[in-house]
CSV table of C-alpha atoms in Angstrom, one decimal:
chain,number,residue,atom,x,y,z
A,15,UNK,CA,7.1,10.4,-27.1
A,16,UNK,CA,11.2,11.1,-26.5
A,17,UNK,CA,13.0,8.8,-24.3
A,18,UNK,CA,16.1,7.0,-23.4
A,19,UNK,CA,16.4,3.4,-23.4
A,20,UNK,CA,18.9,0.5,-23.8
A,21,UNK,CA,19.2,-1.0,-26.6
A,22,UNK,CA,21.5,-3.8,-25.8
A,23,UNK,CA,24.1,-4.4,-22.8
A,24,UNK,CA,27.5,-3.1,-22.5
A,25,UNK,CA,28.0,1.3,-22.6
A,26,UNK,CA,27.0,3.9,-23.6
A,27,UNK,CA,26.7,3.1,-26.6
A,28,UNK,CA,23.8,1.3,-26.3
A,29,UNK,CA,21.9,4.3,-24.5
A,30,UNK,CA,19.8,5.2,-27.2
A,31,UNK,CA,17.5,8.9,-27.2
A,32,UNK,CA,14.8,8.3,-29.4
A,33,UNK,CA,10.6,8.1,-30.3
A,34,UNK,CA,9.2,5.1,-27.9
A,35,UNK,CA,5.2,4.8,-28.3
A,36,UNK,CA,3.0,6.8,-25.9
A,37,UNK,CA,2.3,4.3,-22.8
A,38,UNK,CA,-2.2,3.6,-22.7
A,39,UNK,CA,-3.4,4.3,-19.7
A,40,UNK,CA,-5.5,1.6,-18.2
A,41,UNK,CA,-8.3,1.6,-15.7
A,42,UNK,CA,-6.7,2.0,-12.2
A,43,UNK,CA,-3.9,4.1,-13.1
A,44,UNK,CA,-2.5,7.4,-13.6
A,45,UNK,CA,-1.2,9.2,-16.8
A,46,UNK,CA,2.0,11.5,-15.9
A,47,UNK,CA,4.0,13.7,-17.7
A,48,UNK,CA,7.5,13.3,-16.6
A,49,UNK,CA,9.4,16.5,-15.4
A,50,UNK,CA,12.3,15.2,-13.9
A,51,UNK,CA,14.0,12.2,-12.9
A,52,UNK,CA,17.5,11.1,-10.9
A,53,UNK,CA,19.9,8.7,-12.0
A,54,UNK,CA,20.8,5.7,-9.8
A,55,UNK,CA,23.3,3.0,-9.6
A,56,UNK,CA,20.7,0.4,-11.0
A,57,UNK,CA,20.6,2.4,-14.2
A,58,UNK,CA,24.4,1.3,-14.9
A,59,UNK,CA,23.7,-2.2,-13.9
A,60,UNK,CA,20.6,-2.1,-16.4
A,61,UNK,CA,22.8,-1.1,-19.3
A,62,UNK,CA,25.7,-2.8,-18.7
A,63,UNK,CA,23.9,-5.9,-17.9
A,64,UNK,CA,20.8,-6.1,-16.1
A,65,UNK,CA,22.0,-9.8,-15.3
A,66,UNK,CA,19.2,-11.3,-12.9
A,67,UNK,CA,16.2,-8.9,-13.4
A,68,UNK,CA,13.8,-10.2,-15.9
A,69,UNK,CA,13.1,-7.6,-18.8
A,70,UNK,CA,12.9,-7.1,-22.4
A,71,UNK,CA,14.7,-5.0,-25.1
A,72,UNK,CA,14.3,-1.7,-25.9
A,73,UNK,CA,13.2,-0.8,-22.5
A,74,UNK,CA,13.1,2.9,-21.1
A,75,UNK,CA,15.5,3.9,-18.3
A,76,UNK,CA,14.9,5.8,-15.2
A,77,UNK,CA,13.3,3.9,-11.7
A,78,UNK,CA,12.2,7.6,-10.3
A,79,UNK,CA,10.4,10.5,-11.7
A,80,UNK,CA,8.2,13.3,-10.8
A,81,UNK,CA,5.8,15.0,-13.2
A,82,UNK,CA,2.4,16.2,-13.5
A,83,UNK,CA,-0.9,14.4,-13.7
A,84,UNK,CA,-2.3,14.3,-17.3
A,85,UNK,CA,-5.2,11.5,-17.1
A,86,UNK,CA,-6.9,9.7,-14.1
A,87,UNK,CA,-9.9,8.1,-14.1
A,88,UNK,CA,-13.5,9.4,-13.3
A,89,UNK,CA,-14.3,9.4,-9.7
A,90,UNK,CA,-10.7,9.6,-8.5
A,91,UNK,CA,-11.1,11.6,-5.4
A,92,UNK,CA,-7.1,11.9,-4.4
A,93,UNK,CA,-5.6,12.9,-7.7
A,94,UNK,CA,-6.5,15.0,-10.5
A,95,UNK,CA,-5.1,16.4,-13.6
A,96,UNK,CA,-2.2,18.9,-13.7
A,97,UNK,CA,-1.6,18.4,-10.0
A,98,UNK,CA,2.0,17.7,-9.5
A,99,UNK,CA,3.1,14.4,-8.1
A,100,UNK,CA,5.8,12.3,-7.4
A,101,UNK,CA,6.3,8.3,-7.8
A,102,UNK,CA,6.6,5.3,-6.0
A,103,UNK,CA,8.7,3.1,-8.4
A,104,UNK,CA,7.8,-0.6,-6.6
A,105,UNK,CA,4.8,-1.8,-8.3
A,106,UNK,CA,3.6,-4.9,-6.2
A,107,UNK,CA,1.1,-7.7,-7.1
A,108,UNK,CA,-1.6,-7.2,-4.1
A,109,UNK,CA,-1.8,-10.4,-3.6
A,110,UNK,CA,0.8,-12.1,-2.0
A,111,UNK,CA,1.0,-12.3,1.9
A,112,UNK,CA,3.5,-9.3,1.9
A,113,UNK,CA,1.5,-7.4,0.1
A,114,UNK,CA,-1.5,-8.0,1.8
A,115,UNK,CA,0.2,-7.1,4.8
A,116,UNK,CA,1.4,-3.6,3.7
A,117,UNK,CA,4.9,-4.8,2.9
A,118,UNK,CA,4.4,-4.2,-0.6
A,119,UNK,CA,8.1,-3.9,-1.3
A,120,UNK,CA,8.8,-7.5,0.0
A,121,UNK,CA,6.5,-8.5,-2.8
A,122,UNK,CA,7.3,-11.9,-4.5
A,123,UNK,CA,6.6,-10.8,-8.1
A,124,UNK,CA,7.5,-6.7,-7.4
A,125,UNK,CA,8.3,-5.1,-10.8
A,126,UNK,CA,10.3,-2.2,-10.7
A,127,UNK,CA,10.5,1.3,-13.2
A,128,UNK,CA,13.6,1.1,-15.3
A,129,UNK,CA,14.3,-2.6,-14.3
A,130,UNK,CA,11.3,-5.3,-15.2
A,131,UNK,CA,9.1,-2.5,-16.7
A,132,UNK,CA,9.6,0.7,-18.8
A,133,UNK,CA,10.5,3.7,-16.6
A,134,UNK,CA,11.0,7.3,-15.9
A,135,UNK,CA,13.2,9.3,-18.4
A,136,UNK,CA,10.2,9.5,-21.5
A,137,UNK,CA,7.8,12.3,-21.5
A,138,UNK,CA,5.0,10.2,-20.0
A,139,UNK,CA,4.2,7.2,-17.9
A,140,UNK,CA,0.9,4.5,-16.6
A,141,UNK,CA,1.3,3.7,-13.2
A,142,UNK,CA,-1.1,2.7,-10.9
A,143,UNK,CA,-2.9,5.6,-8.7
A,144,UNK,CA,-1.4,3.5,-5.3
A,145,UNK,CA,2.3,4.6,-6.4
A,146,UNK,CA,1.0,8.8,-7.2
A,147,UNK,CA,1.9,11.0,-4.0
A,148,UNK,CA,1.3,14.6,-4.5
A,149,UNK,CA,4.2,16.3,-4.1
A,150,UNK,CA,6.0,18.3,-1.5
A,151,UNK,CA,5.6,22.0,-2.7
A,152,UNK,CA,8.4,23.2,-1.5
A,153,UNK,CA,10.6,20.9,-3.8
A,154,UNK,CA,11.1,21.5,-7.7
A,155,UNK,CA,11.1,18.2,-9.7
A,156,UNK,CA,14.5,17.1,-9.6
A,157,UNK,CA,14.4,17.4,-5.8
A,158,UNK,CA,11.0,15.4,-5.8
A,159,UNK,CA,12.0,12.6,-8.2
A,160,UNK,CA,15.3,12.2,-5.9
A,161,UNK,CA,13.1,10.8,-3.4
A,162,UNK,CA,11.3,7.9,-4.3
A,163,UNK,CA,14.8,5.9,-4.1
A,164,UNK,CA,17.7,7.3,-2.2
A,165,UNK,CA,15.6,9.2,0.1
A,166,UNK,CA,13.3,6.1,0.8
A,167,UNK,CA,15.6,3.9,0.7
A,168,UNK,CA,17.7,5.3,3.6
A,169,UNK,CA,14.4,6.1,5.5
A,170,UNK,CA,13.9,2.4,5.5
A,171,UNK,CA,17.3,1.7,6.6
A,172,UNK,CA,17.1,4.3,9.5
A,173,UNK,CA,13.8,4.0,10.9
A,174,UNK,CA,12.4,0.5,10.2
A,175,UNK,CA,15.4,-1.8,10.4
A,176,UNK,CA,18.1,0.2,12.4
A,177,UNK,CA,15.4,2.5,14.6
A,178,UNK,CA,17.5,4.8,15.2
A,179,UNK,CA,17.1,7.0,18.4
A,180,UNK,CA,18.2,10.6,19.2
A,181,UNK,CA,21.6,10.9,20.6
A,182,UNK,CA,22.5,7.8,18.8
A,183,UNK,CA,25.5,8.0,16.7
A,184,UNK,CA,25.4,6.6,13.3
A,185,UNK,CA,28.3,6.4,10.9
A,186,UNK,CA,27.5,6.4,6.9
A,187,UNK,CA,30.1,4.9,4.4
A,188,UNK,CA,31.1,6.4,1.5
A,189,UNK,CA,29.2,10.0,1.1
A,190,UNK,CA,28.7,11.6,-2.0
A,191,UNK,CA,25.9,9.1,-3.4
A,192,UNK,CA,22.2,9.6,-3.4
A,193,UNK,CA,21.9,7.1,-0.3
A,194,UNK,CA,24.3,8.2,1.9
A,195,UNK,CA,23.6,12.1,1.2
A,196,UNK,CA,19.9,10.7,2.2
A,197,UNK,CA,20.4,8.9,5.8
A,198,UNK,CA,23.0,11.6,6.7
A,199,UNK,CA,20.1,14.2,6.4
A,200,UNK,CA,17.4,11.9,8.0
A,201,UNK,CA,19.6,10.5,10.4
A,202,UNK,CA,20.4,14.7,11.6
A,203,UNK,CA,17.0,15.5,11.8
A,204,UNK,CA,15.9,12.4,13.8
A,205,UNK,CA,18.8,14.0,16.3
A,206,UNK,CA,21.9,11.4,15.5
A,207,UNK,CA,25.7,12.1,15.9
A,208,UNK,CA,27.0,11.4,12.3
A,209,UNK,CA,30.5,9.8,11.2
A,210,UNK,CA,30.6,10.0,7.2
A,211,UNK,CA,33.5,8.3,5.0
A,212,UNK,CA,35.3,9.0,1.7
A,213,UNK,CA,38.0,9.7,0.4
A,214,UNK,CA,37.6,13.0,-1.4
A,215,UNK,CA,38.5,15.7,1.4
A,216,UNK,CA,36.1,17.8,-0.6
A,217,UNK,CA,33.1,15.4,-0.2
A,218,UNK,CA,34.0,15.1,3.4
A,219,UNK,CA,33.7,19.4,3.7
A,220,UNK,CA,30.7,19.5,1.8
A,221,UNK,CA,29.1,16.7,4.3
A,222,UNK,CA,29.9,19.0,7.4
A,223,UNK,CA,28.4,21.7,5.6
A,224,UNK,CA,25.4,19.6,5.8
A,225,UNK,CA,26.0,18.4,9.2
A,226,UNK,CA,27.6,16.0,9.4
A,227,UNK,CA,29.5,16.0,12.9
A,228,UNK,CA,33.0,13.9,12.3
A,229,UNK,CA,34.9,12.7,8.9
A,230,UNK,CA,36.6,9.9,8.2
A,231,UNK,CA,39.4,9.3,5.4
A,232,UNK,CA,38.2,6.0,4.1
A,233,UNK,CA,41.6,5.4,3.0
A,234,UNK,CA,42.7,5.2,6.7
A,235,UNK,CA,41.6,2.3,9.2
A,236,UNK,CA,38.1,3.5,9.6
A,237,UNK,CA,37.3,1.2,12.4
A,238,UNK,CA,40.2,2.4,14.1
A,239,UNK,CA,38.8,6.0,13.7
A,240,UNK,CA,35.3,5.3,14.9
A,241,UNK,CA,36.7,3.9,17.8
A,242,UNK,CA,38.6,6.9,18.6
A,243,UNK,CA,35.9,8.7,17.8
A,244,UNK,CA,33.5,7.6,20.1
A,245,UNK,CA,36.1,7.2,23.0
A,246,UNK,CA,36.5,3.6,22.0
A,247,UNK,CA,32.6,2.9,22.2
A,248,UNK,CA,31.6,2.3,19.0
A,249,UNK,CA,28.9,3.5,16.8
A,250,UNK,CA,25.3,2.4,17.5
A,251,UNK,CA,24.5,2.1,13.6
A,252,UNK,CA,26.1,1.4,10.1
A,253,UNK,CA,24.7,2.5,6.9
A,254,UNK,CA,26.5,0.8,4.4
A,255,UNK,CA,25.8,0.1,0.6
A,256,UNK,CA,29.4,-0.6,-0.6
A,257,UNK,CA,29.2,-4.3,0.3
A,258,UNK,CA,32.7,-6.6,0.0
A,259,UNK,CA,35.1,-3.7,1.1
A,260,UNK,CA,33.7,-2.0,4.2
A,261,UNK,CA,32.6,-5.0,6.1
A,262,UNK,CA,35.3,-5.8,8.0
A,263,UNK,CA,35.6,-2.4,9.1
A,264,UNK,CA,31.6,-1.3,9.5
A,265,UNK,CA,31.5,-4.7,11.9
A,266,UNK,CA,34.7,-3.7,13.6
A,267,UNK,CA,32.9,-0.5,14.2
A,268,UNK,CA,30.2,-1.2,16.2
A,269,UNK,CA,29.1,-1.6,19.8
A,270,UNK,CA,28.3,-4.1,21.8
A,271,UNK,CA,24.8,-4.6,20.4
A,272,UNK,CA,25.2,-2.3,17.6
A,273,UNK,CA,23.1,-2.5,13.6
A,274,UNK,CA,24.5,-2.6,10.6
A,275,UNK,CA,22.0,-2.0,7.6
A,276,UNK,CA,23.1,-2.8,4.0
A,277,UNK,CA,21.7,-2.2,0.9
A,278,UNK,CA,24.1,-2.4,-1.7
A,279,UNK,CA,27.3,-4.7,-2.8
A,280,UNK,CA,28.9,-2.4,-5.1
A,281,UNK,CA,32.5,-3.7,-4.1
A,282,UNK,CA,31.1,-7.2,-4.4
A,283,UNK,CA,28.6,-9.1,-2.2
A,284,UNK,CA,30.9,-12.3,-0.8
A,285,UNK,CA,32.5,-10.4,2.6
A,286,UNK,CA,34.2,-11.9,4.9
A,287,UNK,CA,32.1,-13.0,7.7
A,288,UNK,CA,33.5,-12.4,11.2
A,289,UNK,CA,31.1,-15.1,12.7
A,290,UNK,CA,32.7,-14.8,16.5
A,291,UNK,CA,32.4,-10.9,16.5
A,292,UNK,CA,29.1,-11.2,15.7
A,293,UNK,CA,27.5,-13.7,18.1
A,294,UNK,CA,30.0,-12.6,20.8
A,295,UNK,CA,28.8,-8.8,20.3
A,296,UNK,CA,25.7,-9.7,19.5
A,297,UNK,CA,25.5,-7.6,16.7
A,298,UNK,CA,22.4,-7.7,14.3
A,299,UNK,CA,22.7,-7.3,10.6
A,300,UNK,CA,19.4,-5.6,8.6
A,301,UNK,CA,19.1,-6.0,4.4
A,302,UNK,CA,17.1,-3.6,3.0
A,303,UNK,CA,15.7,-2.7,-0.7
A,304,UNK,CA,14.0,0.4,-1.0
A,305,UNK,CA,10.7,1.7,1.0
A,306,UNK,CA,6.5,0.9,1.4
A,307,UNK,CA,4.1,3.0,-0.1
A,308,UNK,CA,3.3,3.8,3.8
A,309,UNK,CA,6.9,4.8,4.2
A,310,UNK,CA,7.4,7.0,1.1
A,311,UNK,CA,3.9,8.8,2.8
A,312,UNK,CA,5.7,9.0,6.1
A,313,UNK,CA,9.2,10.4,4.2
A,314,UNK,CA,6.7,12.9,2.2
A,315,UNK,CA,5.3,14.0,5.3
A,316,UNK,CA,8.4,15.2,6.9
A,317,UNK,CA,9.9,16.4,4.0
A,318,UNK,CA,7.0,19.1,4.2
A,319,UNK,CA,7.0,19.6,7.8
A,320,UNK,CA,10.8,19.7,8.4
A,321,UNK,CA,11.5,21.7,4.9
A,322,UNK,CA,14.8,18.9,4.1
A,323,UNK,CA,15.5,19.6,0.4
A,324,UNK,CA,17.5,16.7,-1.7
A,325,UNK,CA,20.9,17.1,-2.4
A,326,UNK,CA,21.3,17.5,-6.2
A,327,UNK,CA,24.7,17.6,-7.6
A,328,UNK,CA,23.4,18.8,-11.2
A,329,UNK,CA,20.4,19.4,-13.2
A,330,UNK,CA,20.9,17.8,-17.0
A,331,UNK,CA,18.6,17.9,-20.2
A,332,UNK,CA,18.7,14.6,-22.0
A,333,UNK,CA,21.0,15.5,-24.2
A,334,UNK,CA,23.4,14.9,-21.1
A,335,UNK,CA,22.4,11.9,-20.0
A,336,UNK,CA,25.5,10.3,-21.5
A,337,UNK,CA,27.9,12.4,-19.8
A,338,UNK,CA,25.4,12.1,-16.6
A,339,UNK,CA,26.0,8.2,-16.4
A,340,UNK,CA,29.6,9.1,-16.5
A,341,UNK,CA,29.8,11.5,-13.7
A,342,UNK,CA,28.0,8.2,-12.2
A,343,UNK,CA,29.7,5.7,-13.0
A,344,UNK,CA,33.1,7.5,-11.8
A,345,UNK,CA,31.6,8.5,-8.6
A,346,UNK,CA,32.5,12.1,-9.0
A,347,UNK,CA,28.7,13.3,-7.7
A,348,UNK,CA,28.1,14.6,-4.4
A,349,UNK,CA,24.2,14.3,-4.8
A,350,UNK,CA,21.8,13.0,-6.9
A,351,UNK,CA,22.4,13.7,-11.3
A,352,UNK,CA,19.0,14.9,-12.3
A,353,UNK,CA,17.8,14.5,-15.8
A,354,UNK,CA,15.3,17.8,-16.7
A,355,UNK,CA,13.0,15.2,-19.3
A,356,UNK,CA,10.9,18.6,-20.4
A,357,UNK,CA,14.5,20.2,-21.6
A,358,UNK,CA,16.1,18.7,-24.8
């Protein structure tokens, strides 16, 4: 079957498009044939170093994907072939306590697609029939794919760390990623006020196109702003996956009492630590990696009954894909890159 894969750490050099052997389906799981999958800040970490996730060489790029069912086993009641689906990327080991609880993506021995396990962009895929939704019909492919991460990611973030409430306002650093694009859309529709950062003035236009309510120059003091914003109250949440950089400023931010969620250090993961601000505000500080498989079914569901569609910046075949980890890397995408895998 085609694919991309990394050959080796460093560029894109080592980015390879090639022939990678069909995957063999075994009992228990599901035989896809990739249509479409989104690119994602963990597939630059994977090729320029993967440093600290446990995987081997060649492996096949790509943590989300959506396709259509080619094999399942007898008796599968749920699933069946050529229905199209779209994947959960966190494959847990159902045994330890967090899985056994449901909090599968607290797993102790979690593999994910693209980083401890062959992933997404190839023509087909074996993953188990727990991580196969069927998909949203009101979504094409790349729209679908673009939710197993961002999407779930920043429903996890909104609802089951920072719980947000209507009238709530939240503010979102640095839009124009998958992430941020993704809680700014939830966030509206679970009735939020929402602040967005950047410093593109465009990115900042094409968010209150979206809906965001207020725009801040990251550039500027944006703590400053989102006091002056919110008459000197503060926001009630932070969505933050920059990391190093924004933390003074998304803690500076907050009310009395207010959540910050993180889920990314792309600026570096050693912040300063404003101890007294915190205990004296009592402010509370949530981590948070990706979604459950009960939470991507909860996301799925109001995707179809609210009708939200993913952002996408740009559809690519794979013959793209170099210049689409480029686009990436430079942070030039308002929206998720899609990569069309059943266009050459």
């Amino acid at each position: 079957m085609r694919a991309a894969f990394i050959t080796g750490h460093g560029g894109n050099e080592f980015v390879t498009l090639g022939a990678r052997p069909d995957p063999k389906r075994k009992p228990g799981e599901v035989l896809v044939r990739l249509k479409a999958a989104t690119l994602n800040r963990v597939d630059l970490y994977m090729r320029d170093s993967g440093a600290g996730i446990t995987h081997s060489l060649p492996q096949i790029m790509g943590v989300d994907g959506a396709g259509v069912i080619e094999a399942v086993d007898d008796g599968e009641k749920l699933l069946a072939p050529g229905q199209s689906v779209v994947l959960h990327p966190g494959l847990g080991c159902r045994r330890c306590e967090f899985c056994r609880r449901g909090e599968q993506v607290l797993c102790t021995s979690i593999q994910y697609l693209g980083e401890h396990r062959d992933g997404t962009l190839a023509d087909f895929i074996s993953v188990p029939a727990s991580n196969v939704f069927p998909m949203p019909s009101a979504l094409d492919y790349a729209e679908a794919a673009a939710l197993s991460v961002s999407y779930l990611t920043a429903w996890r973030m909104l609802f089951t760390k920072a719980r947000v409430q209507p009238g709530e306002t939240v503010l979102i650093f640095g839009i124009g990623g998958g992430v941020s694009l993704a809680a700014l859309q939830l966030a509206k529709l679970a009735g939020a006020r929402v602040i967005v950062t950047s410093r593109d003035s465009r990115k900042l236009q094409s968010a209150a196109e979206i809906g965001a309510d207020e725009g801040i120059d990251s550039g500027s003091d944006v703590a400053r702003e989102a006091m002056r914003l919110t008459n000197g109250r503060g926001v009630d949440v932070v969505i933050e996956n920059v990391g190093a950089k924004v933390w003074p400023a998304a803690l500076r931010s907050l009310v009395r009492g207010g959540r910050v969620v993180t889920c990314g250090a792309t600026t570096g993961d050693q912040p300063s630590a404003d101890l007294r601000r915190v205990f004296i505000r009592q402010l509370q500080i949530f981590g948070s990696t990706l979604g459950d498989l009960d939470e991507f079914g909860q996301l799925l569901t109001l995707v179809t009954q609210s009708g939200l569609k993913p952002v996408i910046d740009g559809r690519h075949g794979f013959h793209d894909l170099h210049a689409a980890l480029d686009r990436l890397e430079a942070g030039r995408q308002f929206g998720k890159l899609a990569i069309l895998v059943d266009e050459s």
